XYZ file of C-alpha atoms in Angstrom:
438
model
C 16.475 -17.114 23.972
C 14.316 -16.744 27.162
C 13.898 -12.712 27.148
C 12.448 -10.741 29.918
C 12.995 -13.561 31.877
C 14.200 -13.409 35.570
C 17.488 -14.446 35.006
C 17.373 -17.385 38.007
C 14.842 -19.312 35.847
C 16.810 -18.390 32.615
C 20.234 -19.306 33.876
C 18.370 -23.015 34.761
C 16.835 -23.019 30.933
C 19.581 -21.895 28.902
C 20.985 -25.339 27.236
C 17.363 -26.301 27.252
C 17.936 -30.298 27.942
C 15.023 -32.886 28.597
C 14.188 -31.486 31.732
C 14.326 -28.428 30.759
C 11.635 -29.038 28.413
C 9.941 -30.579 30.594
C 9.268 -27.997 32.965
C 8.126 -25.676 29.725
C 5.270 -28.425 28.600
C 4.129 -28.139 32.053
C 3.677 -24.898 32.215
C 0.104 -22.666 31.454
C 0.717 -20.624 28.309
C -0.281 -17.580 26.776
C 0.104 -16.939 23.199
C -0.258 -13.441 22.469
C 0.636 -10.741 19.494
C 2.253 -7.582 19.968
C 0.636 -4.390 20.898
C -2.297 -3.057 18.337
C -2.261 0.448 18.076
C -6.109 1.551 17.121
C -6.611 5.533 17.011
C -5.734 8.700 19.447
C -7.699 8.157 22.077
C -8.983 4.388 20.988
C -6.638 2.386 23.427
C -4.589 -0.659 22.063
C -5.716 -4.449 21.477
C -4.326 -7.881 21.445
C -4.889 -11.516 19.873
C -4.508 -13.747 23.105
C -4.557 -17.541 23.528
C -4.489 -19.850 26.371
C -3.441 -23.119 26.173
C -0.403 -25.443 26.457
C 3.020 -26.619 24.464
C 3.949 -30.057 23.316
C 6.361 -31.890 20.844
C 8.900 -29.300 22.014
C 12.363 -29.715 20.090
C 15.355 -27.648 20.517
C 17.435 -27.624 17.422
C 20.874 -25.578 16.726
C 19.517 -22.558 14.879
C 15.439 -22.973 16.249
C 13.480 -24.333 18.811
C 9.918 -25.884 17.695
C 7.146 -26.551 19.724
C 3.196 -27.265 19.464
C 0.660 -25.013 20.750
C -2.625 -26.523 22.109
C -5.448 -23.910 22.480
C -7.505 -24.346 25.326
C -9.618 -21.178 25.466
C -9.141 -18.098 22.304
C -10.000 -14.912 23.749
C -9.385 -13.213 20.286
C -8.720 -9.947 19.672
C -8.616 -8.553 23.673
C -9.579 -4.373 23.787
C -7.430 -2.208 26.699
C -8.078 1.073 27.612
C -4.821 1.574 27.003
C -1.086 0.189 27.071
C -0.854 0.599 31.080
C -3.964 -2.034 31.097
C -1.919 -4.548 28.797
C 1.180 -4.194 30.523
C -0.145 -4.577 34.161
C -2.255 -7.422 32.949
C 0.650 -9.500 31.764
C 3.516 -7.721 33.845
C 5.144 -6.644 30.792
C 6.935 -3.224 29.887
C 6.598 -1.550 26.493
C 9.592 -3.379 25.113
C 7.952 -6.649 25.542
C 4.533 -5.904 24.254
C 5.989 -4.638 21.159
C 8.778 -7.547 20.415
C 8.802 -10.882 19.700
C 9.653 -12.942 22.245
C 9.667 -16.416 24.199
C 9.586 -15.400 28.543
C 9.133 -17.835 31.072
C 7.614 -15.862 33.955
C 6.294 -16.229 37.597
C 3.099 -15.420 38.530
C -0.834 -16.682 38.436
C -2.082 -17.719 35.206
C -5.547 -17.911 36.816
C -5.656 -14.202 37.863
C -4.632 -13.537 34.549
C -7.531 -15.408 33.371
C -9.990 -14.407 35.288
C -9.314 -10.339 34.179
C -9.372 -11.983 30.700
C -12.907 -12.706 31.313
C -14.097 -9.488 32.657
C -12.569 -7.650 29.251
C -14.670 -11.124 27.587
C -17.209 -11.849 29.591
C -19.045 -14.035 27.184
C -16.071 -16.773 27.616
C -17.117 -16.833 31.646
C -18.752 -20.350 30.589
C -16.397 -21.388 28.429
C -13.496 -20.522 31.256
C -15.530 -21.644 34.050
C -15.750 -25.330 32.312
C -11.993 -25.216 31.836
C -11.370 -24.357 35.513
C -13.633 -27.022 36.238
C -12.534 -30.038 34.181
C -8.298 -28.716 35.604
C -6.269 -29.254 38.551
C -4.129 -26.544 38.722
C -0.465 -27.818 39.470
C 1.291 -26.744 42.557
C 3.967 -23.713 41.359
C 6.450 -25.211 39.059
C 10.140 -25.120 39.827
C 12.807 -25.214 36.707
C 15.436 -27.651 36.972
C 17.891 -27.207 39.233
C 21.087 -25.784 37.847
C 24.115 -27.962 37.894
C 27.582 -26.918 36.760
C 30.765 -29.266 36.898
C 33.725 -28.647 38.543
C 37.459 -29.723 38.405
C 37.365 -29.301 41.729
C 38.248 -26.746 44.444
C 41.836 -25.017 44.765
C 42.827 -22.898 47.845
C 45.888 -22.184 46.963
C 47.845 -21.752 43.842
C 49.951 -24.722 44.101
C 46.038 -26.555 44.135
C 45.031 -24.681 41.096
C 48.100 -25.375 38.967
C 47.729 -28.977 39.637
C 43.845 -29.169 38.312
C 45.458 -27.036 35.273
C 47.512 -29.927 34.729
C 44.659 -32.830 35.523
C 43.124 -30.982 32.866
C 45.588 -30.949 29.688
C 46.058 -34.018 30.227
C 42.245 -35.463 29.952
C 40.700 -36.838 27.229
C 38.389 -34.767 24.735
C 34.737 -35.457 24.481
C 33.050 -35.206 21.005
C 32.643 -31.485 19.582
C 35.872 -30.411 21.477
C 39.127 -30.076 20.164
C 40.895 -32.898 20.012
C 44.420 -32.057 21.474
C 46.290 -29.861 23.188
C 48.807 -28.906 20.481
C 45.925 -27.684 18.355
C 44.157 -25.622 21.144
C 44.768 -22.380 23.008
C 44.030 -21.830 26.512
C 42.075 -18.722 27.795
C 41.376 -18.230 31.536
C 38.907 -15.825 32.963
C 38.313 -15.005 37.149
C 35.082 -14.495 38.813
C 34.965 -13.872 42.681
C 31.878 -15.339 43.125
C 31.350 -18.361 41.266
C 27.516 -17.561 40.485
C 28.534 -14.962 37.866
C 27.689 -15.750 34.644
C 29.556 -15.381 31.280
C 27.648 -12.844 29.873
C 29.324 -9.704 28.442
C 27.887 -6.773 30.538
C 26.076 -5.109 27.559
C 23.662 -8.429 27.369
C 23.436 -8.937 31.041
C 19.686 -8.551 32.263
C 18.156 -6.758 35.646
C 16.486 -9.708 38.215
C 13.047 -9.496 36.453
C 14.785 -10.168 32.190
C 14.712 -6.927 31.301
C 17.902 -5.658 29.464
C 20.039 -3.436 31.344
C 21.855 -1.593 27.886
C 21.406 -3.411 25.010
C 18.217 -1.952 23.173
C 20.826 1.386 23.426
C 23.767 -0.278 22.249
C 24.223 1.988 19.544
C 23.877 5.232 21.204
C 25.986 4.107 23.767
C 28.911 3.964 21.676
C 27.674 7.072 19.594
C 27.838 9.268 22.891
C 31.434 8.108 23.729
C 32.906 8.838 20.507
C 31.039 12.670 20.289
C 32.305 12.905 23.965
C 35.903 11.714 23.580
C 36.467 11.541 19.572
C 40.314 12.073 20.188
C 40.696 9.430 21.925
C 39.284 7.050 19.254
C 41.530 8.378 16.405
C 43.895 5.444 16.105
C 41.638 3.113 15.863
C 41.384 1.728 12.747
C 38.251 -1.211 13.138
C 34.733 -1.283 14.967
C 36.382 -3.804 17.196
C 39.120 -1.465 17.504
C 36.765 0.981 19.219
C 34.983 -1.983 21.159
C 37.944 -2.889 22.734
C 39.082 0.740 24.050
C 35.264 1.431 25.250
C 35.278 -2.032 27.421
C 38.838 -0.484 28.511
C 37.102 2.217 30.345
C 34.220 0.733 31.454
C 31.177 1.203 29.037
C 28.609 -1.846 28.535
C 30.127 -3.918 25.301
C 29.331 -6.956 23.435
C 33.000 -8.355 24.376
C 33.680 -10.272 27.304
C 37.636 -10.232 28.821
C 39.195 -13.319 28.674
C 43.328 -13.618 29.861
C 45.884 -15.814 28.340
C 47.863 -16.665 31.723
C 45.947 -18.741 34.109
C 47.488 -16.684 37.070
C 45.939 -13.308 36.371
C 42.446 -15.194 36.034
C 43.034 -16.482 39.433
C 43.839 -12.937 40.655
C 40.640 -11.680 39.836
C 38.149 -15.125 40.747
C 40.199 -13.623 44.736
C 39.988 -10.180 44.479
C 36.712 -7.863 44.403
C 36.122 -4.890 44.204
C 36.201 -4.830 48.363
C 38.992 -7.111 48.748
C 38.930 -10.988 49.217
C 35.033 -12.159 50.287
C 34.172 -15.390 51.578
C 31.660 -16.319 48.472
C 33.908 -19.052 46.682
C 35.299 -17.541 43.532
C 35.523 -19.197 39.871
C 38.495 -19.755 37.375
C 36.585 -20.368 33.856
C 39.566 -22.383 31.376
C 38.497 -21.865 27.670
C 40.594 -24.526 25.230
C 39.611 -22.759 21.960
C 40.573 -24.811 18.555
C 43.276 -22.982 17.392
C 41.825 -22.654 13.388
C 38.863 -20.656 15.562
C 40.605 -18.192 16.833
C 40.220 -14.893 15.282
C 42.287 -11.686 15.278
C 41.499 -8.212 15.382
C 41.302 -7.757 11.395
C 38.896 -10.546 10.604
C 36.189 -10.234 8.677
C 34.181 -12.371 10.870
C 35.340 -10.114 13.667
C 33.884 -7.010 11.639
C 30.424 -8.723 10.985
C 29.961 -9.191 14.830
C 31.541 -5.726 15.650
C 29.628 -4.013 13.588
C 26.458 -5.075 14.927
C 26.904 -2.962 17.991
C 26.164 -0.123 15.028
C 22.329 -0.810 14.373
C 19.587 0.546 16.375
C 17.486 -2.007 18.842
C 14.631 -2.543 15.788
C 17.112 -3.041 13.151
C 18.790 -6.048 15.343
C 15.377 -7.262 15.937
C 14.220 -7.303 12.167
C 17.279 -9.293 11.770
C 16.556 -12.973 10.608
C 19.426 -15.252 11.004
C 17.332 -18.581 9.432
C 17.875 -17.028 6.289
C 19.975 -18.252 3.633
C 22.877 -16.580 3.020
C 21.746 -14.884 -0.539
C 18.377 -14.302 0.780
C 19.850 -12.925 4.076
C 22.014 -10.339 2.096
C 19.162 -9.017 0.133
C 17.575 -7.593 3.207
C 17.202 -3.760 4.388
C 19.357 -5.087 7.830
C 22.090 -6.700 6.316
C 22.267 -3.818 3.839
C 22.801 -1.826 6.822
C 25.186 -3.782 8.243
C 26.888 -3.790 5.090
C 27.567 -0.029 4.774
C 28.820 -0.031 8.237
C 31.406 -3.146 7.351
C 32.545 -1.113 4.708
C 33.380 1.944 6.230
C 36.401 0.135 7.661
C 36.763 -2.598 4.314
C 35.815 -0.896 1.743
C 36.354 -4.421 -0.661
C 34.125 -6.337 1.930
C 31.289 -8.243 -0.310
C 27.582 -8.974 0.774
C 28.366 -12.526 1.781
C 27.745 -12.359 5.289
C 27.204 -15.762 6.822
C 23.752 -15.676 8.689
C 25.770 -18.483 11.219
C 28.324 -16.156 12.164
C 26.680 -13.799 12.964
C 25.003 -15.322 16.281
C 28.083 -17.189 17.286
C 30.553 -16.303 19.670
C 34.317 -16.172 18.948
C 37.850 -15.854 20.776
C 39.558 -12.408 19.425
C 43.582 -11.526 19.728
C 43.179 -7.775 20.276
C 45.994 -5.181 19.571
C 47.816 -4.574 22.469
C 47.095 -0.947 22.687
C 46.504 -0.366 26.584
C 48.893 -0.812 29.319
C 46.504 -3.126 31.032
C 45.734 -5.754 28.160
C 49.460 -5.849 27.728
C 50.041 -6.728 31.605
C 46.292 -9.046 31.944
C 47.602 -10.814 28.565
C 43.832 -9.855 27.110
C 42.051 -11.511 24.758
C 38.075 -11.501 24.119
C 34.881 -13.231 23.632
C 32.815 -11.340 21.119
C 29.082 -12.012 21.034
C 27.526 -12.115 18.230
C 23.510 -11.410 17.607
C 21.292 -13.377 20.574
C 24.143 -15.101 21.266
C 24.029 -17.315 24.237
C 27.651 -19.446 25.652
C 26.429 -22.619 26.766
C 27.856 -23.462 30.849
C 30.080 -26.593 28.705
C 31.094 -24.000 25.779
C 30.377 -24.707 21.856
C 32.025 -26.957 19.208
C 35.327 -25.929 19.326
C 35.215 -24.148 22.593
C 35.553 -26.640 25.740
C 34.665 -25.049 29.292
C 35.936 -26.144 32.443
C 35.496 -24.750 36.104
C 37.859 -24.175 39.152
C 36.173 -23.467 42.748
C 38.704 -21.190 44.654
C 38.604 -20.905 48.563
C 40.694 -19.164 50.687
C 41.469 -15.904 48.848
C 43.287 -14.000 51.183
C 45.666 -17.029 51.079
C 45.936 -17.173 47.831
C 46.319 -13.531 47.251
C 49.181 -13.407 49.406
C 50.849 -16.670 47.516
C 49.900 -14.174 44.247
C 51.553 -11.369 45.645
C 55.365 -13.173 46.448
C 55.850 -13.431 42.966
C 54.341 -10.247 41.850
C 50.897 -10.794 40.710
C 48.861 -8.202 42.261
C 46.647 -5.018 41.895
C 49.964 -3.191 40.818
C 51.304 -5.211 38.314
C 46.858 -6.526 37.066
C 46.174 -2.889 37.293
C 49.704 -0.659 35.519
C 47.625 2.663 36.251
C 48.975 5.125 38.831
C 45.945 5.283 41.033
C 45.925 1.362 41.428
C 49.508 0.974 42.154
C 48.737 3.883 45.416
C 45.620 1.455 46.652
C 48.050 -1.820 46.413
C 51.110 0.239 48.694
C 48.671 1.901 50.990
C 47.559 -1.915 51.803
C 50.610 -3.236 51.621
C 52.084 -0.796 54.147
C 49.234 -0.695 56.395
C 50.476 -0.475 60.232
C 53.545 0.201 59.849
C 53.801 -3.757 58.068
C 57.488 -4.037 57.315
C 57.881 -5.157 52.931
């Protein structure tokens, strides 16, 4: 929800709780439109408004919120859209977009260039400043994420893995075992987040890839269409493009616990001393989708439109009045190229969710990782606790290099994580080092 914001405050906002909120009424606020574009040579303009939120509530689909004016600068003339953006420390995608951003930085600076551009609101500002204390800088909450505990070995990590089937359920999760799946994914350093590497963000909020999701794809399958042909769904495609490393809307997810715990120990550089993470997803079975569902398709098939046709895309909508517009028509002819019977019933809902997806075993390493996936749907966000029907839970791990040799007696390792060639040369090479004896 938070774009362009720098992702330390975001990660500390996303489930936006009381405190949360909070923080955000505290906060000095500027309500602005996007960019005006006047004639060649005219410059650019904005309506801008300083003031305050209140009566904040977060709600499933929406969050609502009061805005208190306390000065309205109107419509603000630049020079041009350099002047905007270094006013508000905004790039072009921001100044033309929608958006809610939480940033850091000096609302009175900001104000005070405000009033040079207006100079007949010096009184009016000068008052303000007046009758206001400024608050000290404002810190989000701090972020706090529960743990089963801490494993340094793998006999310690089974264990928690059964503490945890047998524990009760809280409300939205499901509400055994025998009608859940487990789904394990590995981080070696437990800050990660679980964000699919097309939506992750650079330090500041600014997307990395996603406003060029679409040509991103488009470019591999021009460059490499052979290797595409068997493919028979958008998902299909998805899949085989995470598979070699392009930015995707689908996040890995393993069905044995042990290969997760492989990866939360090994990096890229070998074992580091930053504690890893084992992230245990207990999916309600009746939600978990397989490669040839239509919900699947819906979400897939987003990765198709352009950056302004996801962002005219308005998922408040009722479902009829949803599938009347130019965007889901879109979307539509895109579903249809791989179901041609598919009907314009899309389910505004579904579309921003997140589900668990069974791929087709296609690749040697899905087969040996036991892969499965998290597919993202439209501004979709995985709260750190999961969704109704999803349950997280968190494992610490310590002591890598232990545990990777524990991993390795009974053949869990880069070879056998990794069935390529080239991996299989790295693991002996280490292996063998110094003349080590097998």
């Amino acid at each position: 929800m938070f774009e362009y914001t720098p992702t330390d405050i975001e990660e500390r906002l996303g489930d936006l709780d009381a405190s949360a909120v909070a923080f955000l009424e505290k906060l000095p606020t500027f309500l602005c439109s996007e960019v005006i574009r006047k004639g060649r040579g005219e410059g650019v303009s904005m309506l801008v408004k300083y003031g305050r939120i209140d009566e904040t509530e977060a709600g499933r689909r929406e969050v609502s919120t009061r805005f208190e004016t306390l000065i309205d600068f109107g419509e603000v003339d630049f020079a041009d859209l350099d002047q905007a953006r270094d006013l508000f420390g905004a790039d072009a995608y921001q100044l033309f977009r929608t958006h809610w951003a939480v940033r850091a930085g000096d609302a009175q600076a900001i104000l005070a260039e405000l009033a040079k551009l207006k100079p007949g609101l010096k009184p009016v500002l000068a008052e303000l400043v007046a009758q206001q204390v400024e608050p000290g800088a404002a810190a989000p909450p701090p972020r706090i994420r529960e743990t089963l505990g801490v494993a340094g070995s793998v006999e310690a990590f089974l264990q928690l893995l059964y503490k945890l089937s047998g524990d009760g359920q809280a409300d939205g999760e499901p509400s055994s075992d025998e009608d859940t799946e487990s789904f394990f994914r590995g981080h070696d350093d437990a800050r990660f987040e679980l964000t699919p590497s097309l939506l992750r963000k650079s330090a500041d909020g600014a997307w990395q890839f996603m406003p060029n999701e679409d040509r991103l794809c488009k470019e591999l399958l021009i460059a490499h269409y052979d290797e595409f042909q068997a493919d028979q769904y958008c998902f299909d495609r998805l899949v085989r493009m995470q598979h070699y490393g392009l930015p995707t809307r689908l996040l890995d997810i393993s069905s044995n616990p042990l290969v997760a715990l492989f990866f939360a120990c090994h990096g890229r550089d070998g074992p580091s001393d930053v504690d890893g993470e084992v992230i245990v997803f207990r999916v309600r079975s009746d939600d978990v989708k397989y490669y040839d569902s239509d919900t699947v398709s819906c979400l897939a098939n987003i990765s198709n439109l352009t950056f302004e046709q996801k962002n005219a895309m308005n998922l408040n909508l009722a479902m009829e009045a949803f599938n009347k517009t130019e965007v889901a028509g879109k979307l539509l002819h895109h579903i249809k190229s791989e179901k041609g019977f598919f009907e314009p019933r899309m389910v505004p809902d579904d579309l921003r969710s997140i589900v668990c997806v069974k791929a087709k075993r296609t690749n040697t390493r899905i087969k040996s990782q036991a892969g499965a996936f998290l597919l993202y749907g439209h501004d979709a966000t995985l709260s750190e606790d999961g969704q109704e029907g999803m349950a997280i839970s968190r494992i610490t791990i310590t002591d890598k290099a232990h545990i990777l040799r524990q991993l390795d007696s009974i053949n869990v390792n880069a070879t056998t994580v990794y069935p390529s060639i080239d991996q299989t040369t790295v693991h002996l090479r280490e292996r063998y080092r110094g003349g080590r004896c097998a």
